[in-house]
Short mmCIF file of C-alpha atoms in Angstrom, two decimals:
data_model
loop_
_atom_site.label_atom_id
_atom_site.label_comp_id
_atom_site.label_asym_id
_atom_site.label_seq_id
_atom_site.Cartn_x
_atom_site.Cartn_y
_atom_site.Cartn_z
CA MET A 1029 129.53 124.90 68.69
CA GLU A 1030 130.50 127.86 65.52
CA VAL A 1031 131.23 124.76 63.81
CA LEU A 1032 128.29 122.68 64.60
CA ILE A 1033 126.08 125.13 64.02
CA ALA A 1034 127.77 125.96 60.74
CA VAL A 1035 126.90 122.39 60.09
CA ILE A 1036 123.58 121.99 60.58
CA ALA A 1037 123.14 125.68 59.19
CA LEU A 1038 124.81 123.85 55.87
CA LEU A 1039 121.72 120.58 56.31
CA PHE A 1040 119.30 122.68 56.25
CA ALA A 1041 120.24 125.31 53.64
CA THR A 1042 121.32 121.68 51.61
CA VAL A 1043 117.39 120.91 51.76
CA LEU A 1044 115.54 123.59 50.49
CA VAL A 1045 118.02 124.39 47.81
CA ALA A 1046 117.22 120.45 47.16
CA ALA A 1047 113.38 121.25 47.01
CA VAL A 1048 114.30 124.66 45.02
CA GLY A 1049 115.76 122.76 42.50
CA GLU A 1050 113.99 119.99 41.96
CA ARG A 1051 110.95 122.69 41.19
CA THR A 1052 113.08 125.14 38.95
CA GLY A 1053 115.08 122.32 36.90
CA LEU A 1054 118.66 123.94 38.44
CA PRO A 1055 120.83 121.42 40.14
CA TRP A 1056 121.17 122.82 43.19
CA PRO A 1057 124.80 121.74 44.05
CA ALA A 1058 125.76 124.94 42.19
CA LEU A 1059 122.95 127.01 43.37
CA LEU A 1060 123.38 126.08 47.47
CA THR A 1061 127.06 126.87 46.43
CA ILE A 1062 126.09 130.33 45.22
CA VAL A 1063 124.02 131.02 47.90
CA VAL A 1064 126.46 130.15 50.92
CA ALA A 1065 128.96 132.58 48.98
CA ALA A 1066 125.99 135.33 48.95
CA ALA A 1067 125.45 134.50 52.19
CA ILE A 1068 129.00 134.71 53.98
CA PHE A 1069 128.61 138.26 52.89
CA ILE A 1070 125.85 139.32 55.53
CA PRO A 1071 127.41 141.65 58.38
CA GLY A 1072 126.77 139.37 61.47
CA VAL A 1073 127.60 135.71 59.97
CA PRO A 1074 130.73 134.16 60.89
CA VAL A 1075 133.36 132.95 59.70
CA VAL A 1076 133.46 129.34 60.27
CA THR A 1077 137.31 127.30 58.65
CA ILE A 1078 137.73 123.40 58.73
CA PRO A 1079 140.46 122.14 58.88
CA ALA A 1080 142.07 121.28 55.52
CA GLU A 1081 143.63 118.15 56.26
CA ILE A 1082 140.47 116.58 57.45
CA ILE A 1083 137.70 117.75 54.40
CA LEU A 1084 138.42 115.35 52.31
CA PRO A 1085 139.04 112.04 55.02
CA ILE A 1086 135.06 113.10 56.73
CA PHE A 1087 133.47 113.48 53.11
CA LEU A 1088 135.15 111.68 50.31
CA PRO A 1089 135.00 107.95 51.60
CA PRO A 1090 130.90 108.17 52.00
CA LEU A 1091 130.41 109.98 48.94
CA LEU A 1092 132.76 107.95 47.70
CA TRP A 1093 131.39 104.74 48.13
CA SER A 1094 127.55 105.75 47.39
CA LEU A 1095 128.52 106.94 43.72
CA ALA A 1096 130.79 103.26 43.46
CA ARG A 1097 127.35 101.25 44.68
CA HIS A 1098 126.21 102.07 41.17
CA THR A 1099 128.66 100.53 39.23
CA SER A 1100 129.93 96.61 38.40
CA TRP A 1101 132.96 94.82 37.37
CA GLY A 1102 130.41 94.40 33.79
CA MET A 1103 130.48 98.75 33.39
CA ILE A 1104 134.44 98.34 34.56
CA ARG A 1105 136.03 96.21 32.29
CA SER A 1106 133.37 97.31 29.67
CA GLN A 1107 134.93 101.28 30.30
CA LEU A 1108 138.34 99.90 30.51
CA ASN A 1109 139.26 102.56 28.40
CA VAL A 1110 137.67 105.21 29.96
CA VAL A 1111 139.56 104.69 32.79
CA VAL A 1112 143.11 104.70 31.08
CA THR A 1113 142.29 107.56 28.53
CA MET A 1114 140.19 110.48 30.61
CA SER A 1115 141.38 108.85 34.90
CA VAL A 1116 144.90 109.04 33.73
CA ILE A 1117 145.95 109.93 31.01
CA LEU A 1118 143.85 112.85 30.30
CA VAL A 1119 144.31 113.85 34.13
CA PHE A 1120 148.61 113.97 33.39
CA LEU A 1121 147.34 115.82 30.20
CA THR A 1122 145.42 118.72 32.38
CA THR A 1123 148.25 118.63 34.34
CA ALA A 1124 151.31 119.38 32.84
CA ALA A 1125 148.99 122.06 30.50
CA LEU A 1126 147.89 124.05 33.52
CA THR A 1127 151.76 123.88 35.02
CA ALA A 1128 152.83 125.27 31.63
CA THR A 1129 149.65 128.34 32.18
CA ALA A 1130 150.68 128.69 35.67
CA MET A 1131 154.58 129.58 34.97
CA TRP A 1132 153.73 131.21 32.21
CA LEU A 1133 151.15 133.68 34.42
CA LEU A 1134 153.40 133.47 37.72
CA PRO A 1135 156.48 135.19 37.48
CA GLY A 1136 159.10 133.63 39.70
CA ILE A 1137 156.85 130.97 40.50
CA SER A 1138 159.10 127.39 40.64
CA LEU A 1139 157.97 123.90 39.05
CA ALA A 1140 156.64 122.26 41.78
CA ALA A 1141 154.76 125.04 43.33
CA ALA A 1142 153.50 125.18 39.71
CA VAL A 1143 152.60 121.61 39.88
CA VAL A 1144 150.50 121.68 43.03
CA LEU A 1145 148.18 124.18 41.90
CA ALA A 1146 147.93 122.26 38.66
CA ALA A 1147 147.21 118.94 40.35
CA ALA A 1148 144.64 120.38 42.61
CA ILE A 1149 142.70 122.07 39.14
CA ALA A 1150 143.10 118.77 36.88
CA PRO A 1151 140.33 116.48 38.07
CA PRO A 1152 137.10 117.20 37.65
CA ASP A 1153 134.66 115.82 40.85
CA PRO A 1154 132.43 112.44 40.66
CA VAL A 1155 130.16 113.82 43.06
CA ALA A 1156 129.37 116.98 41.09
CA VAL A 1157 128.30 115.52 37.97
CA GLU A 1158 126.02 112.85 39.43
CA ALA A 1159 124.96 116.37 41.61
CA VAL A 1160 124.44 117.98 37.79
CA ALA A 1161 123.71 115.25 35.47
CA GLY A 1162 120.45 114.15 36.68
CA PRO A 1163 118.46 117.50 37.01
CA ALA A 1164 120.10 118.22 33.81
CA GLY A 1165 119.26 115.29 31.93
CA ILE A 1166 122.56 114.30 30.40
CA PRO A 1167 121.80 110.52 28.34
CA LYS A 1168 122.32 107.63 30.62
CA ARG A 1169 125.59 106.29 29.59
CA ILE A 1170 126.99 109.64 29.03
CA THR A 1171 126.56 109.89 32.21
CA GLY A 1172 127.40 106.36 33.56
CA THR A 1173 131.07 107.75 30.93
CA LEU A 1174 131.79 110.75 33.09
CA GLN A 1175 130.70 108.56 36.93
CA THR A 1176 132.96 105.83 35.71
CA GLU A 1177 136.08 109.11 34.59
CA GLY A 1178 135.81 111.04 37.68
CA LEU A 1179 135.63 107.52 41.03
CA PHE A 1180 139.49 107.04 39.39
CA ASN A 1181 140.95 110.28 38.29
CA ASP A 1182 141.05 111.59 42.17
CA ALA A 1183 144.29 108.86 42.70
CA ALA A 1184 145.92 110.59 40.06
CA SER A 1185 145.56 113.49 40.77
CA ILE A 1186 146.99 113.53 45.16
CA VAL A 1187 149.54 111.35 43.94
CA THR A 1188 150.76 114.07 41.62
CA PHE A 1189 149.48 116.43 43.73
CA ASN A 1190 151.17 115.20 47.45
CA LEU A 1191 154.81 114.42 45.49
CA ALA A 1192 154.64 117.62 44.49
CA VAL A 1193 153.82 119.18 47.56
CA ALA A 1194 157.24 117.56 49.60
CA ALA A 1195 159.31 118.50 46.21
CA LEU A 1196 157.51 122.27 47.13
CA VAL A 1197 158.60 121.40 50.40
CA ALA A 1198 161.38 120.35 50.69
CA ASP A 1199 162.87 122.83 48.11
CA ASN A 1200 163.85 120.06 46.23
CA GLN A 1201 163.42 119.57 41.84
CA ILE A 1202 160.41 116.43 40.83
CA ASP A 1203 161.67 113.46 40.43
CA PHE A 1204 158.68 111.88 38.11
CA GLY A 1205 160.64 109.22 37.20
CA HIS A 1206 159.32 108.42 41.09
CA GLY A 1207 156.51 109.55 41.07
CA LEU A 1208 155.32 107.36 38.16
CA LEU A 1209 156.37 104.37 40.21
CA LYS A 1210 154.90 105.94 43.11
CA PHE A 1211 151.39 105.86 41.73
CA LEU A 1212 152.15 102.53 39.99
CA TYR A 1213 152.75 101.38 43.59
CA ALA A 1214 149.75 103.16 45.26
CA ALA A 1215 147.25 102.04 42.47
CA ALA A 1216 147.82 98.40 43.11
CA VAL A 1217 148.38 98.67 46.10
CA ALA A 1218 144.66 100.43 46.78
CA VAL A 1219 142.70 97.43 44.40
CA VAL A 1220 144.22 95.07 46.64
CA ILE A 1221 143.98 96.57 49.73
CA GLY A 1222 139.31 96.83 48.26
CA LEU A 1223 139.78 93.25 47.04
CA ILE A 1224 140.58 91.89 50.44
CA VAL A 1225 138.37 94.62 51.88
CA GLY A 1226 135.31 94.77 49.47
CA ARG A 1227 135.44 90.50 50.25
CA LEU A 1228 135.57 90.29 53.35
CA ALA A 1229 132.74 92.31 53.45
CA ALA A 1230 130.57 90.46 51.60
CA LEU A 1231 131.48 88.11 53.90
CA PHE A 1232 130.32 90.08 57.33
CA VAL A 1233 127.10 91.27 55.78
CA ASN A 1234 126.01 87.57 54.21
CA SER A 1235 126.30 86.57 57.46
CA VAL A 1236 124.60 88.99 59.61
CA PRO A 1237 120.48 88.89 59.50
CA ASP A 1238 119.81 92.51 60.79
CA SER A 1239 119.24 94.82 57.80
CA VAL A 1240 120.13 97.95 60.22
CA ILE A 1241 123.51 95.90 61.27
CA ARG A 1242 123.85 95.61 57.32
CA THR A 1243 123.22 99.58 57.13
CA ALA A 1244 125.56 100.55 59.09
CA PHE A 1245 128.40 98.97 58.93
CA THR A 1246 128.30 100.00 55.13
CA TRP A 1247 128.58 103.54 56.54
CA VAL A 1248 131.78 103.24 58.40
CA LEU A 1249 132.99 101.05 56.44
CA PRO A 1250 134.10 103.43 53.64
CA PHE A 1251 136.22 105.73 56.63
CA PHE A 1252 138.25 102.03 57.37
CA ILE A 1253 139.30 101.59 54.20
CA TYR A 1254 140.28 105.30 53.44
CA ILE A 1255 142.87 105.06 56.56
CA ILE A 1256 143.92 101.90 55.52
CA ALA A 1257 145.39 102.88 52.60
CA GLU A 1258 145.99 106.26 52.77
CA GLU A 1259 148.39 104.66 56.27
CA VAL A 1260 150.41 102.39 53.47
CA GLU A 1261 150.91 105.57 51.32
CA ALA A 1262 147.98 104.38 49.18
CA SER A 1263 145.18 105.48 46.78
CA GLY A 1264 142.23 105.69 49.71
CA VAL A 1265 139.88 106.33 45.96
CA ILE A 1266 140.33 103.63 44.08
CA ALA A 1267 140.77 100.94 46.91
CA ILE A 1268 137.20 102.41 48.47
CA VAL A 1269 135.93 102.08 44.71
CA ILE A 1270 137.25 98.54 44.34
CA ALA A 1271 135.61 97.12 47.80
CA ALA A 1272 132.25 99.17 46.82
CA VAL A 1273 132.19 97.22 43.64
CA GLU A 1274 133.28 93.59 44.96
CA MET A 1275 131.52 94.06 47.87
CA SER A 1276 128.62 94.61 46.23
CA SER A 1277 129.08 92.00 43.95
CA ARG A 1278 128.73 89.05 45.75
CA ALA A 1279 126.86 90.11 49.05
CA PRO A 1280 122.72 88.57 47.66
CA LEU A 1281 121.05 91.19 48.74
CA THR A 1282 117.51 90.46 49.98
CA ALA A 1283 115.00 93.49 48.29
CA GLU A 1284 114.29 95.29 51.47
CA ASP A 1285 117.89 95.98 51.75
CA ARG A 1286 118.84 97.03 48.81
CA LEU A 1287 115.16 99.55 49.01
CA SER A 1288 116.28 100.45 52.73
CA GLY A 1289 120.22 100.96 51.83
CA SER A 1290 119.27 102.59 48.49
CA SER A 1291 116.97 104.72 50.34
CA PHE A 1292 119.34 105.78 52.84
CA TRP A 1293 122.99 106.28 50.49
CA SER A 1294 120.14 108.53 48.18
CA THR A 1295 120.23 110.99 51.54
CA VAL A 1296 123.55 110.24 52.76
CA GLU A 1297 125.02 111.21 49.04
CA MET A 1298 122.32 114.51 49.51
CA LEU A 1299 123.04 115.94 52.88
CA PHE A 1300 127.12 115.24 52.37
CA THR A 1301 127.02 116.46 49.31
CA GLY A 1302 124.83 119.75 50.19
CA VAL A 1303 128.10 120.39 52.97
CA ALA A 1304 130.56 119.73 50.54
CA PHE A 1305 129.48 122.68 48.29
CA GLY A 1306 128.21 124.71 51.21
CA LEU A 1307 131.85 124.75 52.47
CA ILE A 1308 133.46 125.96 48.76
CA GLY A 1309 130.72 128.95 49.53
CA MET A 1310 132.00 129.39 52.79
CA SER A 1311 135.54 129.24 51.61
CA VAL A 1312 134.84 132.61 49.33
CA ARG A 1313 134.93 134.96 51.92
CA ASP A 1314 138.61 133.45 53.70
CA ALA A 1315 141.01 133.56 50.07
CA ILE A 1316 139.42 137.18 49.30
CA ASP A 1317 140.16 138.67 52.50
CA ALA A 1318 143.81 136.82 52.21
CA ALA A 1319 144.11 137.70 49.10
CA GLY A 1320 144.01 141.90 49.00
CA THR A 1321 145.29 143.90 46.73
CA VAL A 1322 146.40 140.64 44.10
CA LEU A 1323 142.65 139.63 43.84
CA TRP A 1324 141.58 140.31 40.56
CA HIS A 1325 144.59 139.32 38.90
CA ALA A 1326 144.04 135.89 40.88
CA VAL A 1327 140.67 136.13 39.56
CA GLY A 1328 142.22 136.70 35.77
CA ILE A 1329 144.58 133.69 36.46
CA GLY A 1330 141.59 131.45 37.33
CA VAL A 1331 139.65 132.01 34.27
CA ALA A 1332 142.84 131.99 31.84
CA LEU A 1333 143.12 128.12 33.60
CA SER A 1334 139.68 127.80 33.55
CA VAL A 1335 139.75 128.08 30.22
CA VAL A 1336 142.97 126.34 29.86
CA ALA A 1337 141.56 122.93 31.64
CA PHE A 1338 138.61 123.37 29.50
CA LEU A 1339 140.40 124.01 26.23
CA VAL A 1340 142.29 120.44 27.20
CA ARG A 1341 139.28 118.18 27.64
CA LEU A 1342 138.00 119.44 23.89
CA LEU A 1343 140.72 118.75 22.32
CA TRP A 1344 140.79 115.02 23.77
CA MET A 1345 137.37 114.11 24.04
CA TRP A 1346 137.48 114.94 20.40
CA VAL A 1347 140.10 112.48 19.93
CA LEU A 1348 138.14 109.56 22.00
CA CYS A 1349 135.18 110.14 19.41
CA GLY A 1350 137.29 109.10 16.47
CA ILE A 1351 138.79 106.21 18.43
CA ASN A 1352 135.35 105.35 19.83
CA GLN A 1353 133.18 105.53 15.89
CA LYS A 1354 136.81 103.57 14.36
CA GLN A 1355 136.71 101.22 16.98
CA LYS A 1356 132.39 101.15 16.63
CA ARG A 1357 132.16 100.89 20.31
CA THR A 1358 128.40 102.18 21.97
CA ASN A 1359 128.10 101.55 25.17
CA VAL A 1360 130.75 104.65 26.34
CA ALA A 1361 130.51 108.30 25.31
CA PRO A 1362 131.29 110.23 23.47
CA LEU A 1363 129.82 108.53 20.23
CA ARG A 1364 129.15 112.67 18.68
CA MET A 1365 130.41 116.10 18.62
CA GLN A 1366 127.52 117.71 20.55
CA GLU A 1367 128.71 114.70 22.47
CA VAL A 1368 132.18 115.93 22.84
CA LEU A 1369 131.37 119.39 23.58
CA LEU A 1370 128.24 118.19 26.64
CA MET A 1371 131.83 116.27 28.33
CA ALA A 1372 134.04 118.91 27.72
CA TRP A 1373 131.50 121.19 29.25
CA SER A 1374 131.34 118.37 32.08
CA GLY A 1375 134.33 118.80 33.64
CA MET A 1376 133.57 119.97 36.62
CA ARG A 1377 135.60 120.80 38.88
CA GLY A 1378 134.54 120.73 43.21
CA LEU A 1379 135.57 119.57 46.54
CA VAL A 1380 138.70 118.11 45.83
CA THR A 1381 140.23 121.40 44.12
CA LEU A 1382 139.55 123.39 47.43
CA ALA A 1383 140.08 120.34 50.06
CA LEU A 1384 143.44 120.52 48.00
CA VAL A 1385 144.40 123.99 47.43
CA LEU A 1386 143.48 124.29 51.46
CA SER A 1387 145.77 121.72 52.34
CA VAL A 1388 149.17 123.80 50.60
CA PRO A 1389 151.87 124.85 53.84
CA LEU A 1390 151.77 127.74 54.29
CA GLY A 1391 154.37 129.50 52.97
CA VAL A 1392 156.15 126.87 50.95
CA THR A 1393 155.72 129.43 47.71
CA GLN A 1394 154.68 133.94 47.77
CA TYR A 1395 151.57 132.82 45.74
CA HIS A 1396 150.08 130.77 48.54
CA HIS A 1397 146.87 133.46 48.81
CA GLU A 1398 146.43 133.66 44.44
CA PHE A 1399 145.89 129.52 45.08
CA ASP A 1400 143.30 130.04 47.37
CA VAL A 1401 141.60 132.44 44.85
CA ILE A 1402 142.41 130.25 41.92
CA ALA A 1403 140.90 127.38 42.73
CA LEU A 1404 137.35 129.24 44.06
CA THR A 1405 137.26 131.26 40.51
CA VAL A 1406 138.16 127.77 38.29
CA LEU A 1407 135.54 126.18 40.57
CA MET A 1408 132.63 129.28 40.20
CA CYS A 1409 133.66 128.89 36.18
CA THR A 1410 133.64 124.87 35.74
CA MET A 1411 130.96 124.10 38.05
CA VAL A 1412 129.19 126.57 38.63
CA LEU A 1413 128.53 127.53 35.16
CA PRO A 1414 128.60 124.66 34.26
CA GLY A 1415 125.82 123.21 36.36
CA LEU A 1416 123.34 126.41 35.68
CA SER A 1417 124.13 125.89 32.52
CA LEU A 1418 122.94 121.83 31.52
CA PRO A 1419 120.18 121.40 31.20
CA TRP A 1420 119.51 124.85 28.46
CA LEU A 1421 122.78 123.24 26.95
CA VAL A 1422 121.32 119.43 26.90
CA SER A 1423 117.81 120.71 25.43
CA LYS A 1424 119.81 122.75 22.29
CA LEU A 1425 122.82 119.42 21.26
CA ASP A 1426 119.67 117.59 20.65
CA MET A 1427 120.59 114.47 23.13
CA GLU A 1428 117.94 112.36 22.67
CA SER A 1429 119.37 111.87 18.40
CA GLY A 1430 121.70 109.86 20.13
CA PRO A 1431 122.23 104.62 21.43
CA ASP A 1432 118.90 104.82 24.05
CA PRO A 1433 119.36 108.14 25.14
CA ALA A 1434 116.98 107.22 28.35
CA GLY A 1435 118.15 103.38 28.51
CA ASP A 1436 115.22 102.84 27.38
CA ARG A 1437 115.19 99.92 25.20
CA ALA A 1438 118.01 98.38 27.78
CA LYS A 1439 115.60 98.38 30.69
CA ALA A 1440 112.93 96.63 28.40
CA GLU A 1441 115.36 93.33 27.64
CA LEU A 1442 116.32 93.56 30.45
CA ASN A 1443 112.36 92.66 31.67
CA LYS A 1444 111.72 90.25 29.22
CA ARG A 1445 115.11 88.90 30.64
CA ALA A 1446 113.27 88.61 34.05
CA TYR A 1447 110.20 87.46 34.30
CA ALA A 1448 111.46 85.17 31.47
CA ALA A 1449 113.81 83.49 34.27
CA ALA A 1450 110.39 83.80 36.74
CA ARG A 1451 108.22 81.85 34.13
CA ARG A 1452 110.88 79.46 33.79
CA SER A 1453 111.10 79.23 37.33
CA VAL A 1454 107.24 78.82 37.94
CA GLN A 1455 107.98 76.18 35.09
CA LYS A 1456 110.22 74.36 37.54
CA HIS A 1457 108.43 73.87 39.86
CA GLY A 1458 105.08 75.08 39.95
CA PRO A 1459 103.77 70.96 39.33
CA GLU A 1460 105.66 70.31 42.44
CA LEU A 1461 105.01 72.74 44.18
CA ALA A 1462 101.23 74.37 44.23
CA PRO A 1463 99.94 72.61 40.92
CA GLU A 1464 96.29 74.59 41.77
CA SER A 1465 97.50 77.62 40.77
CA PHE A 1466 99.96 76.90 38.72
CA GLU A 1467 97.62 78.74 35.34
CA ILE A 1468 96.73 81.13 37.80
CA VAL A 1469 100.05 82.49 38.58
CA GLN A 1470 101.27 81.73 34.73
CA GLN A 1471 99.07 84.80 33.72
CA TRP A 1472 99.78 87.01 36.76
CA LEU A 1473 103.21 86.31 35.39
CA ASP A 1474 102.24 87.49 31.55
CA LYS A 1475 99.43 90.52 33.06
CA LEU A 1476 102.44 91.49 35.54
CA SER A 1477 104.95 92.59 32.84
CA GLN A 1478 102.56 94.45 30.58
CA SER A 1479 101.19 96.07 33.82
CA HIS A 1480 103.06 99.55 32.92
CA GLU A 1481 100.92 100.06 29.40
CA GLU A 1482 97.45 98.01 30.01
CA GLU A 1483 95.00 98.32 31.85
CA ASP A 1484 93.73 94.76 33.81
CA PRO A 1485 89.70 94.14 32.65
CA GLU A 1486 88.92 92.41 35.83
CA THR A 1487 86.59 93.50 38.49
CA ALA A 1488 87.92 93.42 41.65
CA GLU A 1489 84.89 91.22 42.44
CA ASP A 1490 86.64 88.97 40.09
CA ARG A 1491 89.59 89.08 40.86
CA LYS A 1492 88.47 89.04 45.05
CA GLN A 1493 86.48 85.19 44.04
CA LYS A 1494 89.15 84.11 41.81
CA PHE A 1495 92.51 84.77 43.45
CA GLN A 1496 91.07 83.39 46.99
CA GLN A 1497 90.40 80.55 45.93
CA VAL A 1498 94.40 79.32 46.10
CA ARG A 1499 96.32 82.12 48.30
CA LEU A 1500 98.47 81.22 50.08
CA ALA A 1501 99.98 78.18 47.48
CA ALA A 1502 100.31 81.17 45.10
CA ALA A 1503 101.58 83.33 47.25
CA ASP A 1504 105.33 81.41 47.86
CA MET A 1505 104.99 80.42 44.25
CA GLN A 1506 105.16 84.04 43.12
CA GLN A 1507 107.94 84.59 45.88
CA ILE A 1508 109.87 81.78 43.73
CA ALA A 1509 108.59 83.73 40.65
CA LEU A 1510 110.33 87.03 41.68
CA ALA A 1511 113.49 86.09 42.61
CA ALA A 1512 113.58 84.15 39.93
CA ALA A 1513 113.68 87.20 38.27
CA SER A 1514 115.84 89.45 40.90
CA GLN A 1515 118.32 86.57 40.38
CA GLU A 1516 119.17 87.17 36.12
CA LEU A 1517 118.75 91.43 36.72
CA GLN A 1518 122.23 89.95 39.60
CA ARG A 1519 123.20 88.34 36.87
CA ALA A 1520 122.72 90.58 33.70
CA ARG A 1521 124.37 93.64 36.85
CA ARG A 1522 128.21 91.24 36.11
CA GLU A 1523 127.02 91.92 32.36
CA ARG A 1524 128.87 94.43 30.16
CA LYS A 1525 126.60 95.79 27.79
CA TYR A 1526 123.97 96.41 30.28
CA ASN A 1527 124.11 99.80 32.43
CA PRO A 1528 124.35 98.93 36.10
CA ALA A 1529 122.20 102.31 36.21
CA ASP A 1530 119.61 100.01 34.39
CA VAL A 1531 119.04 96.98 35.99
CA ASP A 1532 119.11 98.60 38.32
CA ALA A 1533 116.62 100.48 37.82
CA VAL A 1534 114.15 97.31 36.92
CA ARG A 1535 115.29 95.77 40.16
CA ALA A 1536 113.95 98.61 42.01
CA ASP A 1537 110.70 97.57 40.61
CA LEU A 1538 111.12 94.63 41.68
CA ASP A 1539 111.93 94.59 44.48
CA ARG A 1540 108.74 97.15 44.93
CA LEU A 1541 106.94 94.39 43.95
CA ILE A 1542 108.40 91.85 45.72
CA VAL A 1543 107.68 93.60 49.40
CA ALA A 1544 104.56 94.46 48.75
CA GLY A 1545 103.89 90.36 47.89
CA ARG A 1546 105.16 89.94 51.68
CA ARG A 1547 102.56 91.51 52.52
CA ASN A 1548 99.71 91.07 50.40
CA ALA A 1549 99.87 87.81 49.33
CA LEU A 1550 98.88 87.35 45.33
CA MET A 1551 97.03 90.40 44.90
CA SER A 1552 96.23 91.28 41.06
CA PRO A 1553 99.11 92.55 39.29
CA ARG A 1554 97.65 96.24 38.62
CA ASP A 1555 97.17 96.35 42.52
CA VAL A 1556 100.21 95.09 43.80
CA TYR A 1557 102.00 97.78 40.88
CA ARG A 1558 100.23 100.19 42.51
CA GLU A 1559 100.89 99.79 46.06
CA ALA A 1560 104.46 98.57 44.54
CA LYS A 1561 104.37 102.76 44.05
CA LYS A 1562 103.43 103.60 47.16
#
């Protein structure tokens, strides 16, 4: 019963703190962690512990699926260098540096135990980045690179962690050659599983007419994929990401599906993120009680490891900046020294670090209790402090000077493509379907593409008289035009040059127009836009 009460309390606290974060402009996950960590010391508040082995299977699948929905094959291909250099190489470099530091600061610790601690701390958390980047105002190009890194980097760290734990339990030396082969196997099999399940899932979704069933299916699917992948010792993280991208690229969802799905997954993401970060705060008292007299020594080591992780990331971002500048890339980050600093400071650790450290078997190392405090210290140094300071840092670094920081140029180009496709569809089908309303719909499209900038000069009575004349016939043509625009955006989403987040933002406006148009037949462009925004 206490676990149920704690979860409900965390859900309620998530909503309240998220509202406070929206008003203050501060990242609410960091605020929630502080609030829960402080509340847990109030006398009478029970300490609730969730088994470490179920933290990742419960929280990671839906959160990863929600994040992977925002990417595409085009973006993955365009940022394949990010996957290699940041999700794999940087994780291994960070693990090596943290292992050396741990062995220096913790006398007598074995190599396997040091690797266990380092592998748990090494990967930045995509959930933390996603939750903090928006309120902080980080440009979408940088956010896209950070999200791509976060979607895949857990695989390298989890495989390394499991290899080190196995060696630690068996009191053996780590076989790094075997570990590399195991990582390659885990990644390759996960990709195959993701592609197969994603394609089959798309076929299922296409055959089911009920949108509620389709949404429920996407909710259950990530857990199924994670369990299947882990059972065959593949990477559940990679399998979920690949399946989500494959399914979203093959399942032609309706406007209603995309709008309802976006609302559903935004709610799931917020609540699950809140509970996950609440668990971090709830772990503080247990870790402090277990550490006892070595508490401050463990805190100092946690600070030192945080500094090492930051310096390694800063150096690697500087190297990547030089490579990106030399190759004249414009769709990835970092491209400037300001971005190097921002991306280094955005290497936030989170749920994966906590779950891995808590899952270390008791008694396999003399520093078991220190590990918990070290991990929580790292979380505070790399997630809470950066989360609270990122809005200030973004304002000081002048991130608006980069290429299309808010995606405005990309959105304008996407709008032009979408409405050009709509006009082509009207010109192709208009004369045969509704010749009497052909010209009116052409005028409607012209005004609709400018509805964000221009006022509609016609009076309500003028609009009523004009549009009522051909209301029913033109309504069908309007839907044909908007469907063509939506299909054009779906094609654009597969291209490397566009950030899927920009495409989704434009298509969301278009989906609202489609839904509003079906309810209201043909309205004036400005009225449709107003109705869609309700």
